[in-house]
Coordinates of C-alpha atoms in Angstrom, one line a residue:
Chain A
M1 CA 115.6 83.5 101.0
F2 CA 116.3 83.6 104.7
A3 CA 116.9 80.0 105.2
S4 CA 119.9 80.5 102.6
V5 CA 121.3 83.3 104.3
T6 CA 121.1 81.6 107.8
S7 CA 122.6 78.5 106.3
R8 CA 125.4 80.3 104.8
I9 CA 126.4 82.2 108.1
A10 CA 126.1 78.6 109.7
L11 CA 128.6 77.3 107.4
Q12 CA 131.0 80.3 107.9
T13 CA 130.9 79.7 111.8
R14 CA 131.8 76.3 111.4
S15 CA 135.6 74.9 111.8
T16 CA 138.1 75.6 108.9
L17 CA 138.4 71.9 108.6
V18 CA 134.8 71.5 107.8
Q19 CA 134.8 74.6 105.7
R20 CA 137.4 73.0 103.3
F21 CA 135.1 69.9 102.6
Y22 CA 132.2 72.2 101.8
T23 CA 134.0 74.8 99.7
T24 CA 131.3 74.7 97.0
G25 CA 128.1 74.1 99.1
A26 CA 127.5 77.6 100.5
G27 CA 124.1 78.7 98.8
V28 CA 123.7 75.7 96.5
N29 CA 120.2 74.4 96.1
T30 CA 120.0 71.8 93.6
L31 CA 117.1 70.4 91.7
L32 CA 117.4 66.8 90.6
Y33 CA 114.9 66.0 87.6
V34 CA 114.1 62.3 88.1
E35 CA 113.8 60.4 85.1
H36 CA 111.5 57.2 85.3
K37 CA 109.7 54.4 83.3
D38 CA 106.9 51.7 84.2
G39 CA 107.7 52.7 87.9
A40 CA 111.2 52.4 87.9
I41 CA 113.8 55.2 88.5
S42 CA 116.3 55.4 85.6
G43 CA 120.0 54.5 86.4
A44 CA 121.1 57.6 85.2
T45 CA 119.2 59.7 87.7
L46 CA 121.2 57.8 90.5
N47 CA 124.4 58.8 88.7
A48 CA 123.1 62.6 88.3
L49 CA 122.3 62.4 92.0
T50 CA 125.8 61.5 92.9
A51 CA 126.8 64.6 91.0
A52 CA 124.3 66.7 92.8
K53 CA 125.8 65.8 96.1
K54 CA 129.2 66.8 94.9
L55 CA 128.0 70.3 94.3
G56 CA 127.4 70.6 98.0
G57 CA 124.1 72.2 99.3
S58 CA 121.0 70.4 99.4
V59 CA 119.3 68.3 96.9
T60 CA 115.6 68.5 96.1
A61 CA 114.2 65.9 93.6
L62 CA 111.4 66.6 91.3
V63 CA 109.3 63.3 90.1
A64 CA 106.6 64.3 87.5
G65 CA 104.2 61.8 85.9
E66 CA 100.5 60.5 85.6
A67 CA 101.0 58.8 88.8
P68 CA 104.4 59.9 90.2
E69 CA 103.6 58.6 93.9
G70 CA 105.2 55.2 93.5
V71 CA 108.5 56.5 92.3
A72 CA 108.6 59.6 94.8
K73 CA 108.5 57.2 97.6
E74 CA 111.5 55.4 96.3
V75 CA 113.4 58.7 95.5
A76 CA 112.6 59.8 99.0
K77 CA 114.5 56.9 100.2
L78 CA 117.8 57.9 98.0
E79 CA 120.9 59.0 100.3
G80 CA 121.3 62.8 99.8
V81 CA 117.7 63.6 98.7
S82 CA 116.4 66.1 101.3
K83 CA 112.9 66.8 99.7
V84 CA 110.9 65.2 97.0
L85 CA 108.5 67.4 94.8
T86 CA 105.8 65.5 93.0
A87 CA 103.9 66.9 89.9
K88 CA 101.0 64.7 89.2
D89 CA 99.3 65.3 85.9
A90 CA 98.4 63.2 82.8
A91 CA 100.3 65.7 80.6
Y92 CA 103.5 64.4 82.3
A93 CA 102.5 60.7 81.5
H94 CA 105.3 60.4 78.8
A95 CA 107.9 63.2 79.8
L96 CA 107.0 65.5 76.8
P97 CA 109.4 68.4 76.7
E98 CA 106.8 70.6 76.1
D99 CA 105.0 70.2 79.4
I100 CA 107.9 69.1 81.5
A101 CA 110.3 72.2 80.6
P102 CA 107.8 74.8 81.7
L103 CA 107.4 72.8 85.1
L104 CA 111.0 72.8 85.4
A105 CA 111.4 76.5 84.9
E106 CA 108.3 77.4 87.1
V107 CA 109.5 75.1 90.1
Q108 CA 112.9 76.7 89.8
A109 CA 111.3 80.3 89.7
K110 CA 109.3 79.5 92.8
N111 CA 112.1 77.8 94.8
G112 CA 115.2 79.7 93.7
F113 CA 117.4 76.6 92.9
T114 CA 120.8 77.4 91.8
H115 CA 121.3 74.2 89.8
L116 CA 119.0 72.0 87.8
I117 CA 120.6 68.8 87.1
T118 CA 119.8 65.2 85.4
G119 CA 121.1 62.7 83.3
H120 CA 122.8 62.9 79.6
T121 CA 120.0 60.5 78.4
A122 CA 117.7 60.7 75.5
G123 CA 115.1 62.2 78.0
G124 CA 117.5 64.4 79.6
K125 CA 118.8 65.9 76.3
N126 CA 115.3 66.4 75.2
V127 CA 114.0 68.5 78.2
F128 CA 116.8 70.2 79.7
P129 CA 117.8 72.6 76.8
R130 CA 114.2 73.6 76.4
A131 CA 114.2 74.4 80.2
A132 CA 117.3 76.4 80.0
A133 CA 116.0 78.4 77.0
L134 CA 113.0 79.3 79.2
L135 CA 115.2 80.5 82.0
D136 CA 117.6 82.2 79.5
V137 CA 120.6 80.4 80.6
A138 CA 123.0 78.3 79.0
A139 CA 122.7 74.4 79.2
I140 CA 125.9 72.5 80.1
S141 CA 125.7 69.1 78.5
D142 CA 127.2 65.7 79.3
I143 CA 129.4 66.8 82.2
T144 CA 132.2 64.3 83.3
A145 CA 133.7 66.2 86.3
I146 CA 132.7 69.0 89.0
E147 CA 135.6 71.7 89.5
S148 CA 133.2 74.1 91.6
E149 CA 129.6 75.2 91.7
D150 CA 129.9 76.9 88.7
T151 CA 132.9 75.3 86.8
F152 CA 132.3 71.8 84.8
V153 CA 134.5 69.3 82.8
R154 CA 132.7 68.1 79.4
P155 CA 134.3 66.2 76.4
I156 CA 134.1 67.9 72.9
Y157 CA 134.9 66.8 69.5
A158 CA 133.7 63.2 70.0
G159 CA 135.8 63.0 73.2
N160 CA 139.2 64.1 71.5
A161 CA 139.2 67.3 73.7
I162 CA 138.4 68.0 77.1
A163 CA 136.9 71.3 78.0
T164 CA 136.8 73.1 81.2
V165 CA 133.8 75.7 81.5
K166 CA 132.7 78.3 83.8
T167 CA 129.4 79.5 83.7
N168 CA 128.5 83.0 84.3
D169 CA 124.7 82.4 84.5
K170 CA 122.5 82.6 87.9
V171 CA 121.0 79.1 87.5
K172 CA 123.0 76.2 86.1
V173 CA 121.4 73.8 83.9
I174 CA 123.5 70.5 83.7
T175 CA 123.1 67.1 82.2
V176 CA 125.4 64.4 83.6
R177 CA 127.3 61.7 81.8
G178 CA 126.3 58.7 83.8
T179 CA 129.3 56.6 83.4
A180 CA 131.5 59.3 85.1
F181 CA 129.9 59.3 88.3
E182 CA 129.1 56.4 90.7
A183 CA 125.3 55.5 91.1
A184 CA 123.6 56.7 94.4
S185 CA 122.1 54.3 97.0
A186 CA 119.1 54.1 98.9
T187 CA 119.1 54.8 102.7
Q188 CA 116.6 54.2 105.5
D189 CA 114.9 57.7 106.3
A190 CA 112.5 59.0 103.7
A191 CA 112.7 62.7 102.8
P192 CA 109.5 64.6 103.1
E193 CA 107.3 65.1 100.0
E194 CA 105.5 68.2 98.7
V195 CA 103.2 68.4 95.8
V196 CA 103.8 71.1 93.1
S197 CA 102.3 72.2 89.9
S198 CA 102.8 74.3 86.9
S199 CA 100.4 76.7 85.3
E200 CA 101.6 76.2 81.8
K201 CA 100.8 73.0 79.9
L202 CA 101.4 73.4 76.2
G203 CA 99.8 70.2 75.2
L204 CA 101.2 70.5 71.8
T205 CA 102.3 67.0 71.2
Q206 CA 100.6 63.5 71.6
W207 CA 102.5 60.6 72.5
E208 CA 101.4 57.6 70.1
G209 CA 103.5 54.7 71.2
E210 CA 106.8 53.0 71.7
E211 CA 108.8 49.9 70.4
I212 CA 111.4 49.0 73.3
Q213 CA 113.8 46.4 72.5
K214 CA 113.3 43.5 75.3
S215 CA 116.1 41.9 76.4
D216 CA 117.4 39.8 79.5
R217 CA 120.7 41.0 79.3
P218 CA 121.9 43.9 81.6
D219 CA 121.2 47.5 80.4
L220 CA 124.0 48.6 78.0
G221 CA 124.6 51.7 79.7
S222 CA 125.4 50.5 83.2
A223 CA 126.6 47.1 82.4
K224 CA 129.8 45.9 83.9
R225 CA 130.8 43.9 80.7
V226 CA 129.9 44.8 77.3
I227 CA 130.5 42.7 73.9
S228 CA 130.1 44.7 70.8
G229 CA 130.0 44.0 67.2
G230 CA 130.8 45.7 64.0
R231 CA 130.5 45.4 60.2
G232 CA 132.7 42.3 60.6
M233 CA 129.9 40.3 61.9
K234 CA 128.7 40.1 58.2
N235 CA 125.1 39.9 59.0
G236 CA 122.5 39.9 62.1
E237 CA 122.4 36.1 62.7
N238 CA 125.9 36.0 63.4
F239 CA 125.3 38.1 66.3
K240 CA 124.3 34.9 68.2
L241 CA 128.0 34.3 68.5
L242 CA 128.1 37.6 70.6
Y243 CA 124.8 36.8 72.5
D244 CA 126.3 33.3 73.5
L245 CA 129.4 34.8 74.7
A246 CA 127.6 37.7 76.5
D247 CA 125.3 35.3 78.3
K248 CA 128.2 33.2 79.6
I249 CA 129.9 36.1 81.3
G250 CA 126.7 38.3 81.9
A251 CA 127.5 40.9 79.5
A252 CA 125.4 43.4 77.6
V253 CA 125.7 43.6 73.9
G254 CA 126.5 46.7 71.8
A255 CA 127.2 47.6 68.3
S256 CA 129.0 49.9 65.8
R257 CA 127.2 52.3 63.9
A258 CA 128.1 50.4 60.6
A259 CA 126.5 47.3 62.3
V260 CA 123.3 49.4 63.1
D261 CA 123.3 50.8 59.7
A262 CA 123.6 47.6 57.9
G263 CA 120.5 46.3 60.1
F264 CA 122.3 43.7 61.9
V265 CA 120.8 45.0 65.3
D266 CA 118.8 47.7 66.9
N267 CA 120.0 51.3 66.6
S268 CA 119.4 51.3 70.5
L269 CA 122.5 49.3 70.7
Q270 CA 124.7 51.6 69.1
V271 CA 127.8 52.7 71.1
G272 CA 129.7 55.8 70.1
Q273 CA 129.6 59.8 69.9
T274 CA 125.8 59.9 68.8
G275 CA 124.8 56.7 70.4
K276 CA 125.3 55.3 73.9
I277 CA 128.6 56.0 76.0
V278 CA 129.7 53.1 78.0
A279 CA 132.5 52.6 80.6
P280 CA 132.4 49.0 81.6
E281 CA 135.1 47.0 83.5
L282 CA 135.3 44.8 80.2
Y283 CA 134.7 46.0 76.8
I284 CA 135.2 43.4 73.9
A285 CA 135.2 45.0 70.5
V286 CA 134.5 42.1 67.6
G287 CA 134.9 43.1 64.0
I288 CA 135.0 46.8 64.9
S289 CA 137.7 48.9 63.2
G290 CA 137.6 51.6 65.8
A291 CA 136.5 54.8 64.1
I292 CA 136.7 58.1 66.0
Q293 CA 133.0 58.1 66.6
H294 CA 132.8 54.6 68.0
L295 CA 135.9 55.4 70.2
A296 CA 134.2 58.2 71.8
G297 CA 131.5 55.9 73.3
M298 CA 134.0 53.2 75.0
K299 CA 137.3 54.5 75.3
D300 CA 136.7 55.1 79.0
S301 CA 136.2 51.2 79.5
K302 CA 138.8 50.0 82.0
T303 CA 140.0 46.9 80.1
I304 CA 139.3 46.9 76.4
V305 CA 139.8 43.7 74.1
A306 CA 139.7 43.9 70.4
I307 CA 139.2 40.8 68.1
N308 CA 139.9 41.8 64.4
K309 CA 141.6 40.1 61.6
D310 CA 142.8 43.4 60.3
A311 CA 146.2 43.9 62.4
D312 CA 146.2 47.6 61.5
A313 CA 142.8 48.5 62.5
P314 CA 142.8 51.7 64.7
I315 CA 141.0 49.6 67.6
F316 CA 144.1 47.8 68.5
Q317 CA 145.8 51.2 69.4
V318 CA 143.4 51.4 72.4
A319 CA 143.0 47.9 73.2
D320 CA 144.7 46.2 76.4
Y321 CA 144.6 43.0 74.8
G322 CA 144.2 42.6 70.9
L323 CA 143.8 39.5 69.2
V324 CA 144.3 39.4 65.4
D325 CA 142.2 36.6 64.3
D326 CA 139.3 35.7 62.4
L327 CA 136.3 36.4 64.8
F328 CA 134.2 33.5 63.3
K329 CA 137.0 31.1 65.0
A330 CA 138.1 33.3 68.1
V331 CA 134.7 34.1 69.4
P332 CA 133.2 30.5 69.8
E333 CA 136.6 29.5 71.1
L334 CA 136.7 32.1 73.6
T335 CA 133.1 31.2 74.8
E336 CA 134.0 27.6 75.2
K337 CA 137.3 28.4 76.8
I338 CA 135.7 30.9 79.3
S339 CA 132.8 28.4 80.3
K340 CA 135.6 26.0 81.7
Chain B
M1 CA 95.6 72.4 48.3
S2 CA 96.7 74.2 51.4
N3 CA 99.4 76.8 51.5
P4 CA 102.8 75.5 50.5
L5 CA 105.4 74.8 53.5
R6 CA 108.5 77.1 54.3
I7 CA 111.2 75.2 55.9
F8 CA 114.1 76.6 57.5
V9 CA 117.1 74.5 57.8
P10 CA 120.1 75.7 60.0
V11 CA 123.5 74.3 58.9
K12 CA 126.8 74.6 60.9
R13 CA 130.4 74.5 59.5
V14 CA 132.4 72.2 61.7
V15 CA 135.6 70.5 61.6
D16 CA 135.4 67.4 59.3
Y17 CA 134.0 64.3 61.1
A18 CA 137.1 62.5 59.7
V19 CA 139.8 64.7 61.1
K20 CA 141.6 63.7 64.3
V21 CA 141.5 66.9 66.2
R22 CA 144.3 68.3 68.3
V23 CA 144.5 70.6 70.9
N24 CA 146.1 73.7 70.3
A25 CA 149.3 74.8 71.9
T26 CA 147.6 77.3 74.3
K27 CA 145.3 74.9 75.6
T28 CA 142.4 77.1 74.6
D29 CA 140.7 75.3 71.8
V30 CA 141.6 72.8 69.2
D31 CA 143.8 73.3 66.1
R32 CA 141.3 74.7 63.3
N33 CA 143.6 74.8 60.5
V34 CA 142.0 71.6 59.1
K35 CA 139.5 70.5 56.7
H36 CA 135.9 71.8 57.6
S37 CA 132.5 70.7 56.2
M38 CA 129.0 70.7 56.9
N39 CA 127.9 69.0 60.3
P40 CA 126.9 65.4 59.3
F41 CA 123.5 65.7 61.1
D42 CA 122.6 69.0 59.1
E43 CA 123.2 67.3 55.8
I44 CA 120.6 64.9 57.1
A45 CA 118.4 67.8 57.7
V46 CA 119.0 69.4 54.3
E47 CA 118.2 66.2 52.7
E48 CA 115.0 65.5 54.7
A49 CA 113.9 69.4 53.7
V50 CA 114.7 68.6 50.0
R51 CA 112.9 65.3 49.9
I52 CA 109.7 67.0 51.4
K53 CA 110.1 69.4 48.6
E54 CA 110.4 66.8 46.1
K55 CA 106.9 65.7 47.2
S56 CA 105.3 69.0 47.4
P57 CA 107.3 71.2 45.1
K58 CA 105.7 74.5 46.2
T59 CA 107.8 73.9 49.4
E60 CA 110.3 76.5 49.9
V61 CA 113.7 75.5 51.6
V62 CA 115.8 78.2 53.4
A63 CA 119.3 77.2 54.6
I64 CA 120.7 79.5 57.6
S65 CA 124.1 79.6 59.1
C66 CA 125.4 81.5 61.8
G67 CA 129.1 81.9 61.9
T68 CA 132.0 83.8 60.2
T69 CA 132.2 84.7 56.4
K70 CA 133.5 80.9 55.8
S71 CA 130.0 79.7 56.7
Q72 CA 128.8 80.8 53.3
E73 CA 130.6 77.5 51.8
T74 CA 128.5 75.6 53.9
L75 CA 125.4 77.5 52.7
R76 CA 126.5 77.1 49.2
T77 CA 126.5 73.2 49.7
A78 CA 123.0 73.3 51.2
L79 CA 122.0 75.3 48.0
A80 CA 123.7 73.0 45.9
M81 CA 121.9 69.9 47.9
G82 CA 118.5 71.6 46.6
A83 CA 117.7 74.4 49.1
D84 CA 116.2 77.6 47.4
R85 CA 117.9 80.4 49.2
A86 CA 120.2 81.1 52.1
V87 CA 120.6 83.5 54.8
H88 CA 123.9 84.1 56.6
I89 CA 124.1 85.7 59.9
E90 CA 127.5 87.0 60.1
V91 CA 129.5 87.1 63.3
K92 CA 133.1 88.3 63.6
D93 CA 136.0 86.0 63.5
D94 CA 136.6 85.8 67.2
S95 CA 132.9 85.4 68.4
T96 CA 131.8 82.6 70.3
L97 CA 128.3 81.4 69.3
E98 CA 126.8 79.3 72.0
P99 CA 123.7 77.3 71.2
L100 CA 121.2 79.6 73.3
A101 CA 122.5 82.7 71.1
V102 CA 122.1 80.6 67.9
A103 CA 118.4 79.6 69.0
K104 CA 117.9 83.5 69.6
L105 CA 119.1 84.3 66.1
L106 CA 117.1 81.7 64.6
K107 CA 114.0 82.8 66.6
A108 CA 114.5 86.5 65.6
L109 CA 114.8 85.6 61.9
A110 CA 111.7 83.4 61.9
D111 CA 110.0 86.6 63.6
K112 CA 111.4 88.9 61.1
E113 CA 110.1 87.1 58.1
A114 CA 106.7 88.2 56.3
N115 CA 106.0 84.5 55.6
K116 CA 106.5 82.7 59.0
P117 CA 108.3 79.3 58.6
D118 CA 106.1 76.1 59.2
L119 CA 109.1 73.9 60.1
F120 CA 112.5 74.1 61.4
I121 CA 114.5 70.9 60.7
L122 CA 117.9 70.9 62.6
G123 CA 120.7 68.4 63.2
K124 CA 120.4 66.6 66.8
Q125 CA 123.9 67.8 67.6
A126 CA 127.0 69.4 66.2
I127 CA 130.1 67.2 66.2
D128 CA 132.3 69.9 67.5
D129 CA 130.3 71.3 70.8
D130 CA 128.4 67.8 71.1
A131 CA 125.9 70.0 72.9
S132 CA 122.8 68.6 71.4
Q133 CA 120.9 71.9 72.6
T134 CA 120.0 74.2 69.7
G135 CA 116.8 72.7 68.5
Q136 CA 115.3 72.1 72.0
M137 CA 116.2 75.8 72.9
L138 CA 114.7 77.2 69.7
A139 CA 111.4 75.1 70.2
G140 CA 111.2 76.5 73.7
L141 CA 111.8 80.1 72.7
L142 CA 109.1 79.7 69.9
K143 CA 106.8 77.7 72.3
W144 CA 106.6 75.4 69.3
P145 CA 106.6 71.6 69.6
Q146 CA 109.6 69.6 69.3
T147 CA 110.4 66.2 68.0
T148 CA 113.9 65.5 68.5
F149 CA 116.2 62.7 67.4
A150 CA 114.0 61.7 64.4
S151 CA 114.3 58.6 62.4
K152 CA 111.2 59.0 60.4
V153 CA 109.2 61.9 59.6
D154 CA 105.7 62.0 58.1
I155 CA 104.2 65.4 57.2
N156 CA 100.5 65.4 56.1
D157 CA 99.2 69.0 55.3
K158 CA 99.7 70.4 58.8
S159 CA 100.0 67.4 61.0
L160 CA 103.3 66.0 61.7
K161 CA 104.1 62.3 62.8
V162 CA 107.9 61.5 64.0
V163 CA 109.5 58.4 65.2
R164 CA 112.0 59.3 67.8
E165 CA 115.2 57.1 68.7
I166 CA 115.2 57.0 72.5
D167 CA 117.2 54.9 75.1
G168 CA 116.0 51.4 74.5
G169 CA 114.3 51.6 71.3
L170 CA 111.9 54.0 69.3
E171 CA 108.9 56.2 70.2
T172 CA 106.2 57.9 67.9
V173 CA 104.8 61.2 68.5
S174 CA 102.5 63.4 66.7
T175 CA 101.8 67.1 66.8
K176 CA 100.9 69.9 64.2
L177 CA 102.8 72.5 62.4
P178 CA 104.7 74.8 63.1
A179 CA 107.3 72.6 64.9
V180 CA 111.0 71.9 65.2
I181 CA 112.5 68.7 64.3
T182 CA 116.1 67.4 65.0
T183 CA 117.4 64.8 62.9
D184 CA 119.0 61.6 64.0
L185 CA 121.5 59.6 61.8
R186 CA 118.9 57.2 60.4
L187 CA 116.3 59.4 59.0
N188 CA 118.1 59.5 55.6
E189 CA 121.0 59.2 53.4
P190 CA 122.3 62.6 52.1
R191 CA 122.9 63.0 48.4
Y192 CA 125.9 64.2 46.8
A193 CA 125.6 67.6 45.1
S194 CA 126.3 67.2 41.4
L195 CA 128.5 69.8 39.5
P196 CA 125.6 71.3 37.6
N197 CA 123.9 71.9 40.9
I198 CA 127.0 73.3 42.5
M199 CA 127.2 75.7 39.5
K200 CA 123.4 76.6 39.9
A201 CA 124.0 77.0 43.7
K202 CA 126.2 80.0 43.3
K203 CA 123.3 82.1 41.5
K204 CA 121.0 81.3 44.1
P205 CA 120.1 84.3 46.4
L206 CA 122.1 84.6 50.0
V207 CA 121.2 87.4 52.0
K208 CA 123.4 88.6 55.0
F209 CA 122.4 89.7 58.6
T210 CA 124.2 90.5 61.6
P211 CA 123.1 89.7 65.3
E212 CA 122.6 93.7 65.7
D213 CA 120.2 93.5 62.7
L214 CA 118.3 90.9 64.5
G215 CA 118.6 92.8 67.7
V216 CA 120.2 89.7 69.6
D217 CA 122.5 89.9 72.2
I218 CA 125.2 87.0 71.6
S219 CA 127.5 87.2 74.4
P220 CA 128.6 84.1 75.8
R221 CA 127.3 82.8 79.1
L222 CA 130.1 80.2 79.2
Q223 CA 133.7 80.9 79.6
T224 CA 136.1 78.1 78.4
L225 CA 139.0 77.9 81.0
K226 CA 141.2 75.3 79.2
V227 CA 140.7 72.6 76.7
E228 CA 143.1 69.6 77.2
E229 CA 143.9 66.3 75.4
P230 CA 142.1 63.4 76.8
P231 CA 144.3 60.9 79.0
K232 CA 146.0 58.6 76.8
R233 CA 145.4 55.0 77.0
A234 CA 148.0 52.5 77.3
G235 CA 146.8 50.3 74.5
G236 CA 148.4 48.3 71.8
R237 CA 149.3 45.0 73.4
K238 CA 148.5 41.9 71.2
V239 CA 148.0 38.5 72.3
E240 CA 148.9 35.4 70.1
S241 CA 145.9 33.3 71.0
V242 CA 142.5 32.8 72.6
D243 CA 144.5 30.8 75.3
E244 CA 146.6 33.8 76.2
L245 CA 143.5 36.2 76.0
V246 CA 141.6 34.0 78.6
D247 CA 144.7 33.7 80.7
K248 CA 145.3 37.6 80.5
L249 CA 141.8 38.6 81.4
R250 CA 141.7 36.1 84.5
N251 CA 145.0 36.7 85.8
E252 CA 146.2 40.0 84.9
A253 CA 143.3 42.3 84.2
K254 CA 141.3 40.1 86.6
V255 CA 138.1 40.8 84.7
L256 CA 136.8 37.4 84.3

């Protein structure tokens, strides 16, 4: 309490030039919830950290897990993290929301954080609204920009409208669209660590297991290049055409909902409103018509290429380069000519 | 035989998924003078509840919608799909209902029922606000387990096993009822309501409450300052051949 008052006074006495850069910083005290798996920090957490830094003020990171020590050490080295809280308990092993949400709420209550922030991932979406309800505040999902400490920009209607919302709540609970913010990087000096705990562990749900799709290709959410296939691929075997091209240019492979529903590829590859949101430098859509729900997941890509034999497919309206051709001829030709 | 299940299925009336929405002239909202229908994820939720009922016929499926009078159309659709009765929590035409308010209304409704629900099945997100919050908030308020983004649900007596869609693949969790499930797209394929069932749905009971009846404050916590069109892409250029495409990508876009 005293600390935040002092820092506010200190800020006020600085030059006006400095104040201009810190217009939103006074009193802001952010908790970053770190998602991690198999000892590695989730990429989306690094994007969320950049968003947290934009709020101004200090950023404290929370690492919860069965053995959070290793990840906490890495998090402490991230630029902009001023303190790392670790919560070690077997109950936190699989980030089950029934146990993580009360931890977040309790850590917030004890430390008076003004903002809770994390990535808008399957994990972030699962935990944060529950924590918001426990704090009796609104949750603000999938923000793409920060206007000030209480005003945020977020897409609605599958990205067909952009809303600017201001919250009247004391605590702001926010998930961040990863592709809208750069990833934060590591620095030299490690931030201090502190152990925290929560009294409330509901233990309602048991984690049974998981099936993760293994791939040597880059992660879909953060890849610089993405090649996606749709219904036009006709079957799962034909996706090999895309894998060949992807391997040649170091791209990740994605898919439309039609391709996933038809069983061509695993649903974790779905790009769109209800799947992954990507914004790579190059997005190649192959045999994808370009439904509203698919465009929602890729239309912020820098360069979009469409290969489709239907010249009227809506995908051509957003494509920087459209090729009207049979994909079974054009894709192998593209793979061959790119390798030259 | 254990006690029959009581399943609550909240459904939302939204702008139809196939409509290309436009921002209104005053930049405060989107144009709502367009076709509306049941949120697609909620159809999946109703379908799942009805399938559970088909396996154990004593199950009761209650469809709930919070919104203006027009939400009753959406409730009738749920009844036509096989829900037994409906509850309409009516708000005034100009009210904004946020996920936290809806979660509180649903909790209040559950608390009010003499026979408590065993299960809530909700869609994972509404395709208008894209928030993906209500189910999680409701579970948090009730202190019930939550199994979100479900692609497979197994209920055996009071135990529940759910396969969830997560980043990178699938995860399986198990828990006990009462619980909250939110549905992902691949959970099932919703049925179409047949004409006889639509006729029968008109006779099924529909009761109304207001937020005041349930003692819930629905005042919004967020204020929408403006709604804008997303930036337009300058797309639409066609190339004639793969050679030209490779050339443009290398020399013009410089992405290869």
